[in-house]
Amino acid sequence: MRKGKEARMMKAQLTPYILLNGQANEAVDFYAKVFDAEIESRELLKDWPQDFGGEVPEGFENNVMHAHLNIGESQLMLADALPGSTMESGSSVTIMIDLQEVADAKRLYAALAEEGVEVMPLQEMSFSPAMGQVKDKYGIEWQIITENPSMVTE
């Protein structure tokens, strides 16, 4: 709710994010073919050992940490559920909120977590100054991520 002309408009982008149980690599190729999409990136868990205490759990090395498809003017993100997570493939679609400001991430995370469930605490990651996941009181899962200024290209 904006209050007055002085209120700052938050810059945000909502993106569908599909979570799978080990099939994300296959799904990236499938969606790229079906939608004639550009695969912008595909990163595997083995590419991010620092986010697992230095060692990715055995058997998960080639699971997708993050994949990004460009479909026309839209984006689709995919990943495999992280080791230790339980979910039913195909029923878990999260909405990713890509923000520029950590303060906005903290505010949205707190508001969505109220009467909801914290899935992953809002925290600094190697690729984002503030990233977290929360399921709101309606059962909708949200990923909140802030841009890492060193990764932004113009």
CSV table of C-alpha atoms in Angstrom, one decimal:
chain,number,residue,atom,x,y,z
A,1,MET,CA,0.0,0.0,0.0
A,2,ARG,CA,1.6,3.3,-1.1
A,3,LYS,CA,1.1,6.2,1.2
A,4,GLY,CA,1.5,9.6,-0.3
A,5,LYS,CA,3.6,10.7,-3.3
A,6,GLU,CA,6.8,10.4,-1.2
A,7,ALA,CA,6.5,6.6,-0.9
A,8,ARG,CA,9.3,4.8,-2.7
A,9,MET,CA,8.2,2.2,-5.2
A,10,MET,CA,10.0,-1.1,-4.6
A,11,LYS,CA,11.8,-2.5,-7.6
A,12,ALA,CA,10.9,-6.2,-7.9
A,13,GLN,CA,10.4,-8.9,-10.4
A,14,LEU,CA,8.3,-12.1,-9.9
A,15,THR,CA,9.6,-15.2,-11.6
A,16,PRO,CA,8.2,-18.8,-11.5
A,17,TYR,CA,10.7,-21.2,-10.0
A,18,ILE,CA,10.2,-24.9,-10.4
A,19,LEU,CA,11.7,-27.3,-7.9
A,20,LEU,CA,12.3,-30.9,-8.7
A,21,ASN,CA,13.8,-34.0,-7.1
A,22,GLY,CA,16.8,-34.7,-9.3
A,23,GLN,CA,15.2,-34.2,-12.7
A,24,ALA,CA,16.0,-30.5,-13.2
A,25,ASN,CA,18.8,-31.2,-15.7
A,26,GLU,CA,16.4,-33.1,-17.9
A,27,ALA,CA,13.6,-30.6,-17.4
A,28,VAL,CA,15.9,-27.7,-18.5
A,29,ASP,CA,16.6,-29.4,-21.8
A,30,PHE,CA,12.9,-30.3,-22.2
A,31,TYR,CA,11.6,-26.8,-21.5
A,32,ALA,CA,14.3,-25.3,-23.7
A,33,LYS,CA,13.2,-27.5,-26.6
A,34,VAL,CA,9.4,-27.1,-26.0
A,35,PHE,CA,9.5,-23.3,-25.7
A,36,ASP,CA,12.5,-22.7,-28.1
A,37,ALA,CA,14.1,-21.0,-25.1
A,38,GLU,CA,17.6,-19.8,-24.5
A,39,ILE,CA,19.4,-21.5,-21.6
A,40,GLU,CA,21.0,-18.5,-19.9
A,41,SER,CA,22.7,-20.5,-17.2
A,42,ARG,CA,22.8,-24.0,-15.6
A,43,GLU,CA,24.8,-24.4,-12.4
A,44,LEU,CA,25.3,-27.7,-10.6
A,45,LEU,CA,25.6,-28.2,-6.8
A,46,LYS,CA,29.2,-29.2,-7.4
A,47,ASP,CA,29.8,-25.6,-8.6
A,48,TRP,CA,28.8,-24.2,-5.2
A,49,PRO,CA,30.6,-26.3,-2.5
A,50,GLN,CA,31.1,-23.2,-0.4
A,51,ASP,CA,27.3,-23.2,0.2
A,52,PHE,CA,27.5,-26.7,1.7
A,53,GLY,CA,30.3,-26.2,4.1
A,54,GLY,CA,32.9,-26.9,1.5
A,55,GLU,CA,31.6,-30.4,0.4
A,56,VAL,CA,28.5,-31.2,-1.6
A,57,PRO,CA,26.7,-34.4,-0.2
A,58,GLU,CA,27.7,-37.5,-2.2
A,59,GLY,CA,25.2,-38.3,-5.0
A,60,PHE,CA,24.0,-34.7,-5.3
A,61,GLU,CA,27.0,-33.2,-7.2
A,62,ASN,CA,25.3,-33.1,-10.6
A,63,ASN,CA,21.9,-31.9,-9.3
A,64,VAL,CA,20.9,-28.4,-10.5
A,65,MET,CA,21.6,-25.6,-8.0
A,66,HIS,CA,20.0,-23.0,-10.4
A,67,ALA,CA,19.0,-22.9,-14.0
A,68,HIS,CA,17.7,-19.9,-15.9
A,69,LEU,CA,15.7,-20.0,-19.2
A,70,ASN,CA,14.7,-17.0,-21.3
A,71,ILE,CA,11.3,-17.7,-22.9
A,72,GLY,CA,10.4,-14.7,-25.0
A,73,GLU,CA,10.2,-11.8,-22.6
A,74,SER,CA,9.7,-14.1,-19.7
A,75,GLN,CA,12.0,-16.1,-17.5
A,76,LEU,CA,11.7,-19.6,-16.0
A,77,MET,CA,14.0,-20.8,-13.2
A,78,LEU,CA,14.6,-24.4,-12.1
A,79,ALA,CA,16.5,-26.3,-9.5
A,80,ASP,CA,16.6,-29.6,-7.7
A,81,ALA,CA,15.5,-29.7,-4.1
A,82,LEU,CA,18.5,-29.3,-1.8
A,83,PRO,CA,19.9,-32.3,0.0
A,84,GLY,CA,17.8,-33.1,3.1
A,85,SER,CA,14.7,-31.4,1.6
A,86,THR,CA,11.6,-33.4,1.0
A,87,MET,CA,9.0,-32.4,-1.6
A,88,GLU,CA,6.7,-33.9,-4.2
A,89,SER,CA,8.1,-33.3,-7.7
A,90,GLY,CA,5.8,-31.2,-9.9
A,91,SER,CA,3.8,-29.8,-6.9
A,92,SER,CA,6.5,-27.4,-5.8
A,93,VAL,CA,6.5,-24.2,-7.7
A,94,THR,CA,7.9,-21.2,-5.8
A,95,ILE,CA,7.7,-17.6,-6.7
A,96,MET,CA,11.0,-15.8,-6.8
A,97,ILE,CA,11.2,-12.2,-5.8
A,98,ASP,CA,14.3,-10.6,-7.2
A,99,LEU,CA,15.1,-7.4,-5.3
A,100,GLN,CA,17.8,-4.8,-5.3
A,101,GLU,CA,17.7,-3.8,-1.7
A,102,VAL,CA,18.5,-6.0,1.3
A,103,ALA,CA,16.1,-3.8,3.4
A,104,ASP,CA,13.2,-4.8,1.1
A,105,ALA,CA,14.2,-8.4,1.3
A,106,LYS,CA,14.1,-8.3,5.1
A,107,ARG,CA,10.7,-6.5,5.2
A,108,LEU,CA,9.1,-8.9,2.7
A,109,TYR,CA,10.6,-12.0,4.3
A,110,ALA,CA,9.2,-11.0,7.7
A,111,ALA,CA,5.8,-10.1,6.4
A,112,LEU,CA,5.5,-13.4,4.4
A,113,ALA,CA,6.8,-15.5,7.4
A,114,GLU,CA,4.1,-14.0,9.7
A,115,GLU,CA,1.8,-16.9,10.4
A,116,GLY,CA,3.8,-18.9,7.8
A,117,VAL,CA,6.8,-21.3,7.9
A,118,GLU,CA,10.5,-20.4,7.5
A,119,VAL,CA,11.9,-22.8,4.8
A,120,MET,CA,15.4,-21.3,4.6
A,121,PRO,CA,16.4,-18.3,6.8
A,122,LEU,CA,17.2,-15.0,5.1
A,123,GLN,CA,21.0,-15.1,4.9
A,124,GLU,CA,24.0,-14.0,2.9
A,125,MET,CA,25.0,-16.5,0.3
A,126,SER,CA,28.0,-16.4,-2.1
A,127,PHE,CA,25.7,-15.2,-4.9
A,128,SER,CA,23.4,-12.9,-2.9
A,129,PRO,CA,23.7,-10.6,0.1
A,130,ALA,CA,20.3,-11.8,1.2
A,131,MET,CA,18.5,-15.0,0.1
A,132,GLY,CA,15.8,-16.9,1.9
A,133,GLN,CA,12.7,-19.0,1.4
A,134,VAL,CA,9.4,-18.8,3.2
A,135,LYS,CA,6.0,-20.5,2.9
A,136,ASP,CA,3.3,-18.0,3.7
A,137,LYS,CA,0.1,-18.6,5.7
A,138,TYR,CA,-1.7,-19.7,2.4
A,139,GLY,CA,0.9,-22.4,1.7
A,140,ILE,CA,2.6,-20.4,-1.2
A,141,GLU,CA,6.4,-20.7,-1.2
A,142,TRP,CA,8.4,-17.6,-1.9
A,143,GLN,CA,12.2,-17.3,-2.7
A,144,ILE,CA,13.5,-13.9,-1.9
A,145,ILE,CA,16.9,-12.9,-3.4
A,146,THR,CA,18.8,-9.7,-3.6
A,147,GLU,CA,21.2,-8.9,-6.4
A,148,ASN,CA,24.9,-9.2,-5.7
A,149,PRO,CA,26.3,-5.9,-7.1
A,150,SER,CA,29.5,-7.7,-8.2
A,151,MET,CA,27.4,-10.1,-10.4
A,152,VAL,CA,25.3,-7.4,-12.1
A,153,THR,CA,26.4,-6.6,-15.6
A,154,GLU,CA,25.3,-3.7,-17.7
